[in-house]
mmCIF file of C-alpha atoms and ligand atoms in Angstrom:
data_model
loop_
_atom_site.group_PDB
_atom_site.id
_atom_site.type_symbol
_atom_site.label_atom_id
_atom_site.label_comp_id
_atom_site.label_asym_id
_atom_site.label_seq_id
_atom_site.Cartn_x
_atom_site.Cartn_y
_atom_site.Cartn_z
ATOM 1 C CA MET A 1 61.672 -20.918 22.757
ATOM 2 C CA LYS A 2 57.471 -20.766 20.625
ATOM 3 C CA TYR A 3 59.675 -22.924 18.577
ATOM 4 C CA ASP A 4 61.749 -25.545 17.205
ATOM 5 C CA PHE A 5 65.228 -25.557 17.300
ATOM 6 C CA THR A 6 66.315 -28.914 19.497
ATOM 7 C CA SER A 7 65.129 -31.767 17.199
ATOM 8 C CA VAL A 8 66.789 -33.668 15.012
ATOM 9 C CA LEU A 9 65.751 -33.113 11.121
ATOM 10 C CA GLU A 10 65.484 -36.003 9.467
ATOM 11 C CA ARG A 11 66.568 -34.696 5.546
ATOM 12 C CA HIS A 12 67.830 -37.647 3.790
ATOM 13 C CA GLY A 13 65.797 -38.034 0.745
ATOM 14 C CA LYS A 14 63.906 -35.149 0.782
ATOM 15 C CA ASP A 15 66.039 -33.020 -1.353
ATOM 16 C CA ALA A 16 68.810 -32.233 0.423
ATOM 17 C CA MET A 17 71.948 -31.770 -1.101
ATOM 18 C CA ALA A 18 74.313 -31.257 2.836
ATOM 19 C CA VAL A 19 73.067 -34.407 3.678
ATOM 20 C CA ASP A 20 72.243 -36.560 -0.010
ATOM 21 C CA SER A 21 75.522 -35.589 -1.496
ATOM 22 C CA LEU A 22 77.626 -36.978 1.128
ATOM 23 C CA GLY A 23 80.200 -38.650 -0.842
ATOM 24 C CA ASN A 24 78.233 -38.852 -4.045
ATOM 25 C CA GLU A 25 79.603 -36.045 -5.995
ATOM 26 C CA ASP A 26 83.259 -34.553 -5.868
ATOM 27 C CA TRP A 27 82.462 -31.104 -4.962
ATOM 28 C CA ALA A 28 81.422 -32.619 -1.656
ATOM 29 C CA PRO A 29 82.121 -33.770 1.797
ATOM 30 C CA LYS A 30 82.683 -37.371 2.234
ATOM 31 C CA ALA A 31 80.556 -39.649 3.288
ATOM 32 C CA PRO A 32 81.242 -41.441 7.276
ATOM 33 C CA GLU A 33 82.518 -44.406 7.531
ATOM 34 C CA ASP A 34 80.257 -46.751 9.001
ATOM 35 C CA GLY A 35 79.462 -46.373 12.903
ATOM 36 C CA PHE A 36 79.160 -43.000 12.408
ATOM 37 C CA ASP A 37 76.573 -41.145 10.784
ATOM 38 C CA ALA A 38 77.531 -37.335 8.936
ATOM 39 C CA ILE A 39 76.914 -34.524 10.681
ATOM 40 C CA PRO A 40 75.683 -31.866 8.043
ATOM 41 C CA MET A 41 78.048 -28.518 7.918
ATOM 42 C CA TRP A 42 78.352 -26.836 5.094
ATOM 43 C CA VAL A 43 76.937 -25.462 2.470
ATOM 44 C CA ALA A 44 74.920 -23.177 3.853
ATOM 45 C CA ASP A 45 71.557 -24.110 5.003
ATOM 46 C CA MET A 46 70.277 -24.961 7.795
ATOM 47 C CA ASN A 47 69.378 -27.450 9.457
ATOM 48 C CA PHE A 48 66.171 -26.816 11.198
ATOM 49 C CA PRO A 49 62.367 -26.746 10.569
ATOM 50 C CA THR A 50 61.151 -23.230 8.719
ATOM 51 C CA VAL A 51 58.732 -20.861 10.363
ATOM 52 C CA PRO A 52 55.319 -22.319 10.365
ATOM 53 C CA THR A 53 53.429 -20.127 8.779
ATOM 54 C CA VAL A 54 55.600 -20.283 5.139
ATOM 55 C CA GLN A 55 54.144 -23.238 5.203
ATOM 56 C CA GLN A 56 50.837 -22.640 5.563
ATOM 57 C CA GLU A 57 51.184 -19.454 3.163
ATOM 58 C CA ILE A 58 52.463 -22.034 0.872
ATOM 59 C CA MET A 59 49.608 -24.907 0.914
ATOM 60 C CA GLU A 60 46.532 -22.680 1.004
ATOM 61 C CA ARG A 61 48.552 -21.114 -2.150
ATOM 62 C CA ALA A 62 49.326 -23.867 -2.925
ATOM 63 C CA GLY A 63 45.276 -25.733 -2.646
ATOM 64 C CA HIS A 64 43.999 -22.755 -5.304
ATOM 65 C CA PRO A 65 43.701 -25.149 -8.796
ATOM 66 C CA ALA A 66 45.539 -22.809 -10.960
ATOM 67 C CA PHE A 67 48.646 -21.629 -11.025
ATOM 68 C CA GLY A 68 48.767 -19.084 -13.973
ATOM 69 C CA TYR A 69 50.547 -16.232 -15.428
ATOM 70 C CA PHE A 70 50.805 -13.605 -12.331
ATOM 71 C CA THR A 71 52.471 -10.109 -11.234
ATOM 72 C CA PRO A 72 53.456 -10.383 -7.888
ATOM 73 C CA SER A 73 50.842 -9.328 -5.276
ATOM 74 C CA GLU A 74 50.806 -5.554 -3.489
ATOM 75 C CA GLU A 75 51.067 -7.553 -0.187
ATOM 76 C CA TYR A 76 54.788 -9.101 -1.152
ATOM 77 C CA TYR A 77 55.958 -5.781 -1.573
ATOM 78 C CA GLN A 78 54.355 -4.468 1.731
ATOM 79 C CA SER A 79 55.744 -7.749 2.757
ATOM 80 C CA ILE A 80 58.931 -6.534 2.098
ATOM 81 C CA ILE A 81 58.559 -2.635 2.900
ATOM 82 C CA GLN A 82 57.611 -4.078 6.813
ATOM 83 C CA TRP A 83 60.063 -6.576 6.957
ATOM 84 C CA GLN A 84 62.813 -3.937 6.181
ATOM 85 C CA THR A 85 61.488 -0.919 8.059
ATOM 86 C CA ALA A 86 61.564 -3.506 11.586
ATOM 87 C CA ARG A 87 64.601 -5.112 10.861
ATOM 88 C CA ASN A 88 66.691 -2.736 9.367
ATOM 89 C CA LYS A 89 64.933 0.739 10.132
ATOM 90 C CA VAL A 90 65.120 1.305 6.223
ATOM 91 C CA GLU A 91 63.372 4.751 5.610
ATOM 92 C CA GLY A 92 61.117 5.389 2.962
ATOM 93 C CA LEU A 93 61.813 2.309 1.436
ATOM 94 C CA SER A 94 58.617 1.534 -1.786
ATOM 95 C CA LYS A 95 57.405 -0.398 -4.170
ATOM 96 C CA GLU A 96 59.462 1.244 -6.941
ATOM 97 C CA CYS A 97 63.183 0.704 -5.772
ATOM 98 C CA ILE A 98 61.566 -3.118 -4.491
ATOM 99 C CA GLY A 99 62.666 -6.306 -7.364
ATOM 100 C CA TYR A 100 62.491 -9.915 -7.606
ATOM 101 C CA GLU A 101 65.446 -11.346 -8.545
ATOM 102 C CA ASN A 102 66.508 -15.221 -9.335
ATOM 103 C CA GLY A 103 68.934 -15.049 -6.049
ATOM 104 C CA VAL A 104 71.171 -13.476 -4.813
ATOM 105 C CA LEU A 105 74.244 -14.691 -6.591
ATOM 106 C CA GLY A 106 72.324 -14.078 -9.798
ATOM 107 C CA CYS A 107 71.793 -10.555 -9.431
ATOM 108 C CA VAL A 108 75.514 -10.197 -8.353
ATOM 109 C CA VAL A 109 76.240 -11.353 -11.716
ATOM 110 C CA SER A 110 73.395 -9.751 -14.138
ATOM 111 C CA ALA A 111 74.909 -6.215 -11.911
ATOM 112 C CA LEU A 112 78.203 -6.837 -12.401
ATOM 113 C CA ALA A 113 77.423 -7.433 -15.815
ATOM 114 C CA ALA A 114 75.320 -4.087 -16.101
ATOM 115 C CA PHE A 115 78.091 -2.206 -14.698
ATOM 116 C CA THR A 116 81.288 -3.834 -16.608
ATOM 117 C CA SER A 117 82.946 -5.139 -19.592
ATOM 118 C CA PRO A 118 84.268 -8.135 -20.291
ATOM 119 C CA GLY A 119 87.882 -8.242 -19.212
ATOM 120 C CA ASP A 120 87.611 -5.370 -16.027
ATOM 121 C CA LYS A 121 88.261 -6.224 -12.955
ATOM 122 C CA VAL A 122 85.735 -6.255 -9.554
ATOM 123 C CA LEU A 123 86.982 -5.866 -5.764
ATOM 124 C CA LEU A 124 86.262 -8.177 -3.826
ATOM 125 C CA HIS A 125 86.879 -8.969 -0.036
ATOM 126 C CA SER A 126 89.101 -11.785 0.688
ATOM 127 C CA PRO A 127 88.725 -14.249 2.373
ATOM 128 C CA THR A 128 85.768 -14.301 -0.127
ATOM 129 C CA TYR A 129 82.202 -16.531 -0.464
ATOM 130 C CA THR A 130 83.223 -19.174 -3.436
ATOM 131 C CA GLY A 131 79.795 -18.500 -5.012
ATOM 132 C CA PHE A 132 81.442 -14.685 -6.176
ATOM 133 C CA THR A 133 84.511 -15.828 -7.166
ATOM 134 C CA ASN A 134 83.031 -18.265 -9.333
ATOM 135 C CA SER A 135 80.351 -17.002 -11.074
ATOM 136 C CA ILE A 136 82.451 -13.592 -11.475
ATOM 137 C CA GLY A 137 85.568 -14.997 -13.674
ATOM 138 C CA ASN A 138 82.350 -16.880 -15.101
ATOM 139 C CA ILE A 139 81.330 -13.941 -17.244
ATOM 140 C CA GLY A 140 84.368 -13.260 -18.140
ATOM 141 C CA LEU A 141 85.890 -10.630 -15.104
ATOM 142 C CA GLY A 142 88.934 -10.002 -13.510
ATOM 143 C CA ILE A 143 88.717 -10.802 -9.443
ATOM 144 C CA VAL A 144 91.487 -8.576 -7.672
ATOM 145 C CA HIS A 145 91.205 -9.253 -3.663
ATOM 146 C CA SER A 146 91.273 -6.503 -0.911
ATOM 147 C CA PRO A 147 92.407 -9.007 1.967
ATOM 148 C CA LEU A 148 90.889 -8.491 4.897
ATOM 149 C CA LYS A 149 93.568 -8.166 8.295
ATOM 150 C CA GLN A 150 92.290 -9.778 11.435
ATOM 151 C CA ASP A 151 93.396 -6.577 14.734
ATOM 152 C CA GLU A 152 95.035 -7.573 18.049
ATOM 153 C CA ASN A 153 91.248 -8.678 19.511
ATOM 154 C CA HIS A 154 91.398 -11.372 15.744
ATOM 155 C CA VAL A 155 88.664 -9.242 14.280
ATOM 156 C CA TRP A 156 88.546 -8.766 10.293
ATOM 157 C CA ARG A 157 89.346 -5.403 9.718
ATOM 158 C CA MET A 158 88.435 -4.673 5.857
ATOM 159 C CA ASP A 159 92.710 -2.364 4.852
ATOM 160 C CA TYR A 160 91.144 0.837 3.546
ATOM 161 C CA GLY A 161 94.474 1.939 1.920
ATOM 162 C CA ASP A 162 94.413 -1.156 -0.300
ATOM 163 C CA MET A 163 90.907 -1.508 -1.404
ATOM 164 C CA ASP A 164 92.585 2.401 -2.779
ATOM 165 C CA ARG A 165 95.394 1.400 -4.107
ATOM 166 C CA LYS A 166 93.785 -1.609 -6.494
ATOM 167 C CA LEU A 167 90.981 0.695 -6.954
ATOM 168 C CA LYS A 168 93.030 3.820 -8.529
ATOM 169 C CA GLU A 169 95.251 0.753 -9.713
ATOM 170 C CA HIS A 170 93.203 -1.127 -12.349
ATOM 171 C CA ASN A 171 90.726 1.012 -12.670
ATOM 172 C CA ILE A 172 88.597 -0.804 -11.539
ATOM 173 C CA HIS A 173 84.736 0.853 -10.726
ATOM 174 C CA ALA A 174 83.026 -1.896 -9.874
ATOM 175 C CA ALA A 175 83.119 -4.134 -5.600
ATOM 176 C CA VAL A 176 81.208 -6.332 -4.462
ATOM 177 C CA PHE A 177 80.795 -6.039 -1.139
ATOM 178 C CA CYS A 178 79.456 -9.218 1.635
ATOM 179 C CA SER A 179 77.944 -7.754 4.506
ATOM 180 C CA PRO A 180 77.387 -9.605 7.351
ATOM 181 C CA HIS A 181 80.454 -11.308 5.955
ATOM 182 C CA ASN A 182 80.451 -14.523 4.519
ATOM 183 C CA PRO A 183 82.722 -16.242 5.743
ATOM 184 C CA CYS A 184 84.535 -14.463 8.856
ATOM 185 C CA GLY A 185 81.130 -13.046 10.239
ATOM 186 C CA ARG A 186 81.690 -9.725 10.893
ATOM 187 C CA VAL A 187 79.021 -7.654 11.044
ATOM 188 C CA TRP A 188 80.933 -4.127 9.596
ATOM 189 C CA GLU A 189 80.295 -1.084 12.472
ATOM 190 C CA ARG A 190 78.504 1.845 10.877
ATOM 191 C CA TRP A 191 82.408 4.138 10.879
ATOM 192 C CA GLU A 192 83.605 0.950 9.158
ATOM 193 C CA LEU A 193 81.162 0.778 6.169
ATOM 194 C CA GLU A 194 81.705 4.695 6.266
ATOM 195 C CA LYS A 195 84.778 4.387 5.469
ATOM 196 C CA ALA A 196 84.886 2.518 2.457
ATOM 197 C CA MET A 197 81.697 3.187 0.920
ATOM 198 C CA GLU A 198 84.348 6.681 1.134
ATOM 199 C CA VAL A 199 86.378 5.257 -1.063
ATOM 200 C CA TYR A 200 84.532 3.927 -2.598
ATOM 201 C CA ARG A 201 82.606 7.138 -3.848
ATOM 202 C CA ALA A 202 86.447 9.114 -4.281
ATOM 203 C CA ASN A 203 86.773 6.619 -7.249
ATOM 204 C CA ARG A 204 83.462 6.492 -8.213
ATOM 205 C CA CYS A 205 82.932 2.698 -8.122
ATOM 206 C CA VAL A 206 79.417 1.058 -8.007
ATOM 207 C CA VAL A 207 79.007 -1.039 -4.710
ATOM 208 C CA ILE A 208 76.961 -4.568 -5.120
ATOM 209 C CA SER A 209 76.052 -5.192 -1.317
ATOM 210 C CA ASP A 210 75.417 -9.074 -0.442
ATOM 211 C CA GLU A 211 72.922 -8.405 2.645
ATOM 212 C CA ILE A 212 71.958 -11.935 2.012
ATOM 213 C CA TRP A 213 72.735 -12.843 5.952
ATOM 214 C CA SER A 214 71.605 -9.999 6.993
ATOM 215 C CA ASP A 215 68.685 -10.928 9.269
ATOM 216 C CA ILE A 216 71.090 -13.686 10.953
ATOM 217 C CA LEU A 217 72.935 -11.760 14.116
ATOM 218 C CA LEU A 218 75.042 -13.588 16.771
ATOM 219 C CA ASN A 219 74.764 -12.062 20.220
ATOM 220 C CA GLY A 220 73.099 -8.695 20.138
ATOM 221 C CA HIS A 221 75.040 -7.193 16.984
ATOM 222 C CA LYS A 222 73.365 -4.909 15.046
ATOM 223 C CA HIS A 223 73.619 -4.632 10.931
ATOM 224 C CA ILE A 224 73.559 -1.714 9.607
ATOM 225 C CA PRO A 225 72.588 -2.020 5.594
ATOM 226 C CA THR A 226 75.235 -0.110 3.437
ATOM 227 C CA GLN A 227 72.121 2.777 1.360
ATOM 228 C CA SER A 228 72.008 3.830 5.330
ATOM 229 C CA VAL A 229 75.095 5.122 5.565
ATOM 230 C CA SER A 230 75.592 8.229 3.264
ATOM 231 C CA GLU A 231 73.056 9.982 0.738
ATOM 232 C CA ASP A 232 76.629 8.870 -1.912
ATOM 233 C CA ALA A 233 76.433 4.868 -0.297
ATOM 234 C CA ARG A 234 72.358 5.424 -0.786
ATOM 235 C CA ASN A 235 72.880 6.586 -4.941
ATOM 236 C CA ARG A 236 75.957 3.887 -4.839
ATOM 237 C CA THR A 237 74.313 0.846 -3.556
ATOM 238 C CA VAL A 238 72.720 -2.611 -5.365
ATOM 239 C CA ALA A 239 71.759 -3.977 -2.338
ATOM 240 C CA VAL A 240 70.587 -7.263 -2.673
ATOM 241 C CA TYR A 241 68.345 -9.848 0.215
ATOM 242 C CA ALA A 242 66.425 -12.844 0.567
ATOM 243 C CA PRO A 243 64.372 -14.659 2.894
ATOM 244 C CA SER A 244 66.124 -17.522 1.074
ATOM 245 C CA LYS A 245 69.768 -17.535 4.253
ATOM 246 C CA THR A 246 67.389 -16.515 7.173
ATOM 247 C CA PHE A 247 64.279 -18.690 7.006
ATOM 248 C CA ASN A 248 66.049 -21.703 4.377
ATOM 249 C CA LEU A 249 64.165 -21.548 1.915
ATOM 250 C CA ALA A 250 67.187 -21.861 -0.816
ATOM 251 C CA GLY A 251 65.687 -24.230 -2.415
ATOM 252 C CA LEU A 252 62.974 -22.523 -3.489
ATOM 253 C CA VAL A 253 64.085 -19.717 -5.018
ATOM 254 C CA GLY A 254 64.181 -15.962 -4.497
ATOM 255 C CA SER A 255 65.868 -12.878 -3.265
ATOM 256 C CA TYR A 256 65.250 -9.381 -4.235
ATOM 257 C CA HIS A 257 67.124 -6.196 -4.885
ATOM 258 C CA ILE A 258 66.826 -2.589 -3.241
ATOM 259 C CA ILE A 259 68.553 0.265 -5.432
ATOM 260 C CA TYR A 260 66.324 3.386 -4.729
ATOM 261 C CA ASP A 261 69.157 5.270 -7.783
ATOM 262 C CA LYS A 262 67.474 5.454 -11.166
ATOM 263 C CA TYR A 263 70.395 4.817 -13.224
ATOM 264 C CA LEU A 264 71.716 1.887 -11.294
ATOM 265 C CA ARG A 265 68.109 0.321 -11.201
ATOM 266 C CA ASP A 266 67.139 0.972 -14.694
ATOM 267 C CA ARG A 267 70.848 -0.507 -16.429
ATOM 268 C CA VAL A 268 70.178 -3.664 -13.409
ATOM 269 C CA ARG A 269 66.554 -4.421 -14.191
ATOM 270 C CA ALA A 270 67.607 -4.006 -17.957
ATOM 271 C CA ASN A 271 70.301 -6.810 -17.480
ATOM 272 C CA GLY A 272 68.138 -9.057 -15.583
ATOM 273 C CA SER A 273 64.648 -8.698 -17.412
ATOM 274 C CA LYS A 274 65.479 -8.905 -20.525
ATOM 275 C CA SER A 275 66.999 -12.603 -20.850
ATOM 276 C CA HIS A 276 63.280 -13.114 -19.800
ATOM 277 C CA TYR A 277 65.624 -16.282 -17.516
ATOM 278 C CA ASN A 278 64.582 -14.005 -14.014
ATOM 279 C CA ASN A 279 60.592 -14.859 -13.482
ATOM 280 C CA MET A 280 59.574 -14.796 -10.463
ATOM 281 C CA ASN A 281 57.576 -18.810 -8.532
ATOM 282 C CA VAL A 282 54.265 -17.928 -7.437
ATOM 283 C CA LEU A 283 54.899 -20.750 -4.588
ATOM 284 C CA SER A 284 58.541 -18.672 -3.705
ATOM 285 C CA MET A 285 56.217 -15.269 -3.420
ATOM 286 C CA HIS A 286 53.752 -17.060 -0.510
ATOM 287 C CA ALA A 287 57.404 -17.869 0.885
ATOM 288 C CA LEU A 288 58.312 -14.772 1.399
ATOM 289 C CA ILE A 289 54.181 -13.815 2.331
ATOM 290 C CA GLY A 290 54.301 -16.366 5.223
ATOM 291 C CA ALA A 291 57.935 -15.620 6.269
ATOM 292 C CA TYR A 292 58.065 -11.701 6.310
ATOM 293 C CA GLN A 293 54.931 -12.129 8.644
ATOM 294 C CA PRO A 294 55.231 -11.257 12.438
ATOM 295 C CA GLU A 295 55.709 -15.041 13.397
ATOM 296 C CA GLY A 296 58.750 -14.468 11.579
ATOM 297 C CA HIS A 297 60.097 -11.817 13.431
ATOM 298 C CA ARG A 298 59.200 -14.464 17.005
ATOM 299 C CA TRP A 299 60.834 -16.958 14.741
ATOM 300 C CA VAL A 300 64.189 -15.168 13.541
ATOM 301 C CA ASP A 301 65.058 -13.609 16.882
ATOM 302 C CA GLU A 302 65.069 -16.608 18.651
ATOM 303 C CA LEU A 303 66.763 -18.736 15.763
ATOM 304 C CA CYS A 304 69.199 -16.081 16.610
ATOM 305 C CA GLN A 305 68.797 -16.554 19.843
ATOM 306 C CA VAL A 306 69.887 -20.777 19.551
ATOM 307 C CA LEU A 307 72.905 -19.495 16.476
ATOM 308 C CA SER A 308 74.337 -17.152 18.829
ATOM 309 C CA GLY A 309 74.403 -20.514 21.879
ATOM 310 C CA ASN A 310 75.560 -23.068 19.342
ATOM 311 C CA ILE A 311 79.195 -20.031 17.880
ATOM 312 C CA ASN A 312 79.397 -19.428 22.023
ATOM 313 C CA PHE A 313 79.800 -23.126 22.401
ATOM 314 C CA ALA A 314 81.711 -24.356 19.444
ATOM 315 C CA CYS A 315 84.365 -20.652 19.981
ATOM 316 C CA SER A 316 84.998 -21.857 23.940
ATOM 317 C CA PHE A 317 85.409 -25.175 22.609
ATOM 318 C CA ILE A 318 88.263 -24.173 20.827
ATOM 319 C CA GLU A 319 89.731 -22.068 22.438
ATOM 320 C CA GLU A 320 90.153 -24.816 25.323
ATOM 321 C CA HIS A 321 90.399 -28.426 23.287
ATOM 322 C CA PHE A 322 92.540 -27.562 19.839
ATOM 323 C CA GLU A 323 95.669 -25.873 20.691
ATOM 324 C CA GLY A 324 97.007 -24.125 17.645
ATOM 325 C CA VAL A 325 93.377 -24.029 16.486
ATOM 326 C CA GLN A 326 91.804 -19.839 15.503
ATOM 327 C CA VAL A 327 89.264 -18.645 15.195
ATOM 328 C CA SER A 328 87.609 -15.202 14.717
ATOM 329 C CA LYS A 329 84.808 -15.569 16.745
ATOM 330 C CA PRO A 330 81.751 -15.222 14.490
ATOM 331 C CA GLU A 331 79.132 -11.861 14.256
ATOM 332 C CA GLY A 332 76.800 -13.035 12.197
ATOM 333 C CA THR A 333 75.618 -15.597 9.190
ATOM 334 C CA TYR A 334 75.597 -19.084 11.127
ATOM 335 C CA MET A 335 79.861 -20.044 9.653
ATOM 336 C CA LEU A 336 82.795 -20.617 11.078
ATOM 337 C CA PHE A 337 85.904 -20.139 9.749
ATOM 338 C CA LEU A 338 88.792 -21.826 11.129
ATOM 339 C CA ASP A 339 92.666 -21.282 10.884
ATOM 340 C CA CYS A 340 94.179 -24.880 11.207
ATOM 341 C CA SER A 341 98.345 -23.161 10.294
ATOM 342 C CA GLN A 342 99.686 -23.241 13.980
ATOM 343 C CA TRP A 343 97.496 -26.389 14.373
ATOM 344 C CA CYS A 344 99.378 -27.894 11.158
ATOM 345 C CA ARG A 345 102.537 -27.094 11.896
ATOM 346 C CA ASP A 346 102.662 -28.825 15.321
ATOM 347 C CA HIS A 347 101.449 -31.631 13.444
ATOM 348 C CA GLY A 348 102.241 -31.997 10.610
ATOM 349 C CA LYS A 349 99.962 -32.291 8.101
ATOM 350 C CA THR A 350 97.699 -30.125 6.217
ATOM 351 C CA VAL A 351 95.104 -28.996 6.035
ATOM 352 C CA GLY A 352 93.347 -32.077 3.537
ATOM 353 C CA ASP A 353 94.391 -34.342 6.481
ATOM 354 C CA VAL A 354 92.433 -32.785 8.802
ATOM 355 C CA LEU A 355 89.457 -32.456 6.593
ATOM 356 C CA GLU A 356 88.987 -35.372 5.558
ATOM 357 C CA ALA A 357 90.258 -37.156 9.076
ATOM 358 C CA GLY A 358 87.043 -35.180 9.988
ATOM 359 C CA TRP A 359 84.693 -36.756 7.523
ATOM 360 C CA LYS A 360 85.636 -40.492 7.851
ATOM 361 C CA VAL A 361 84.240 -39.445 11.901
ATOM 362 C CA GLY A 362 81.272 -37.530 10.155
ATOM 363 C CA VAL A 363 81.449 -34.005 10.649
ATOM 364 C CA ALA A 364 81.059 -33.200 7.147
ATOM 365 C CA TRP A 365 82.978 -29.255 7.124
ATOM 366 C CA GLN A 366 83.550 -27.823 4.459
ATOM 367 C CA ASP A 367 87.331 -26.606 2.590
ATOM 368 C CA GLY A 368 87.934 -23.150 3.329
ATOM 369 C CA ARG A 369 90.754 -23.302 -0.166
ATOM 370 C CA MET A 370 88.157 -22.006 -1.554
ATOM 371 C CA PHE A 371 87.160 -19.051 0.604
ATOM 372 C CA HIS A 372 90.922 -18.156 -0.094
ATOM 373 C CA GLY A 373 91.775 -19.258 3.473
ATOM 374 C CA PRO A 374 95.218 -20.538 2.321
ATOM 375 C CA CYS A 375 94.259 -23.912 5.666
ATOM 376 C CA ALA A 376 91.173 -23.158 6.140
ATOM 377 C CA ILE A 377 87.908 -24.789 7.132
ATOM 378 C CA ARG A 378 84.726 -23.268 6.877
ATOM 379 C CA MET A 379 81.969 -24.944 9.440
ATOM 380 C CA ASN A 380 77.894 -24.623 9.569
ATOM 381 C CA LEU A 381 76.484 -24.250 13.127
ATOM 382 C CA ALA A 382 73.037 -24.239 11.609
ATOM 383 C CA LEU A 383 72.356 -27.257 13.872
ATOM 384 C CA PRO A 384 70.631 -28.425 16.706
ATOM 385 C CA LEU A 385 73.382 -27.842 19.877
ATOM 386 C CA ALA A 386 73.472 -31.388 20.813
ATOM 387 C CA ARG A 387 74.406 -32.090 17.445
ATOM 388 C CA VAL A 388 76.809 -29.454 17.315
ATOM 389 C CA GLN A 389 78.631 -30.761 20.383
ATOM 390 C CA GLU A 390 78.819 -34.060 19.477
ATOM 391 C CA ALA A 391 80.634 -33.192 16.621
ATOM 392 C CA PHE A 392 82.909 -30.943 18.775
ATOM 393 C CA ARG A 393 83.698 -34.850 20.731
ATOM 394 C CA ARG A 394 83.879 -36.548 17.207
ATOM 395 C CA LEU A 395 86.684 -33.630 16.131
ATOM 396 C CA GLU A 396 88.770 -34.081 19.764
ATOM 397 C CA LYS A 397 88.603 -37.406 20.087
ATOM 398 C CA TYR A 398 89.741 -38.405 16.148
ATOM 399 C CA VAL A 399 90.938 -35.224 14.846
ATOM 400 C CA PHE A 400 93.313 -32.291 16.647
HETATM 401 C C1 LIG B 501 76.859 -14.034 1.056
HETATM 402 C C2 LIG B 501 76.215 -15.165 0.003
HETATM 403 N N1 LIG B 501 75.326 -14.661 -1.365
HETATM 404 C C3 LIG B 501 75.137 -15.162 -2.255
HETATM 405 C C4 LIG B 501 74.263 -16.295 -1.384
HETATM 406 C C5 LIG B 501 73.897 -17.346 -2.520
HETATM 407 O O1 LIG B 501 72.708 -17.002 -2.188
HETATM 408 P P1 LIG B 501 70.969 -17.507 -3.565
HETATM 409 O O2 LIG B 501 71.473 -19.364 -3.151
HETATM 410 O O3 LIG B 501 70.590 -16.910 -3.705
HETATM 411 O O4 LIG B 501 72.142 -17.611 -4.620
HETATM 412 C C6 LIG B 501 74.628 -17.099 -0.532
HETATM 413 C C7 LIG B 501 75.396 -18.916 -0.186
HETATM 414 O O5 LIG B 501 75.988 -19.282 0.422
HETATM 415 C C8 LIG B 501 75.858 -16.488 0.525
HETATM 416 O O6 LIG B 501 76.616 -16.878 1.440
#
């Protein structure tokens, strides 16, 4: 490996919610008891240093002593076009279809507001990313969940009949689609995307496709952009991407949309721009340029190899050692979504007991109930393998 994915990154005192908020906020895991150090396995960022070209690019720009008003450079747009062409096999992407967004969630919310009225309902799959549920509720929209279901091989699948029924029943014309899926880790296959997009087409539903996880692909799985499955999908979809999840840049803020259809694009732009809250930061622009360089491609390839190893280790460990804990092996993302129902039934415990028992011994994992898993825990595996192994040793010894 060219890059370092094995050293433990010291993040304390370096603006990291993952470690500094433990025990300090009621929404964060509790701090460990004496004798245990904390292993951050909750909020979705990584305990790896980013690709060096990000820092180089930011430092080079920071060396010039003026930070006045600016417009995004040609290099910014070309970096995105080249990245999307190489990674996602996107064809015909031009600068006019790309727009800056202050966070992927910000775009999801602002795009929803462009196509709905207060009180309208939005279709989401469940389990679901808690950011969606909170922010959709916050802007006065209702949520209708279409539950994903595990097939006989424990692969999460969409229920197209249920989606169709709910879109019709609730007069829904806007949906949020997550690809790859957080927290279930599905990398949707082409036929699944085609079927889902057919259901949305039949119900004249605008699709906001959150593809923030599209670069984090495990064990050879391939991401297929929602917009690529048909001409209708291309024109029905607001796709949202970012280098933030891929390169550990969430603190720099900076995402972008791709919208081919002019009507959708004008509506989303109008909503995003009129408040003047949706402006790019010059260092964030340079971070993206630094990330989307040839070195970034190589770094992500290595990252995906490391994360695949972590996921493979964890899933095998669970199967061998934690009877009653069930996990559908993720194909993308670095999240595990553990179903502890059987284990809790067998041991007379609640998922809250299990969570607390982990926190006590430094396994700072996350309550899965807010992701609509009634007895679930979400676990972030973007750490050096040695730390993941240590966490699972502690879980075996003290929790399960
Ligand atoms: C599916 C999904 N969308 C959006 C976000 C947040 O993105 P941003 O920080 O750009 O708003 C996350 C973060 O975990 C996520 O998992």
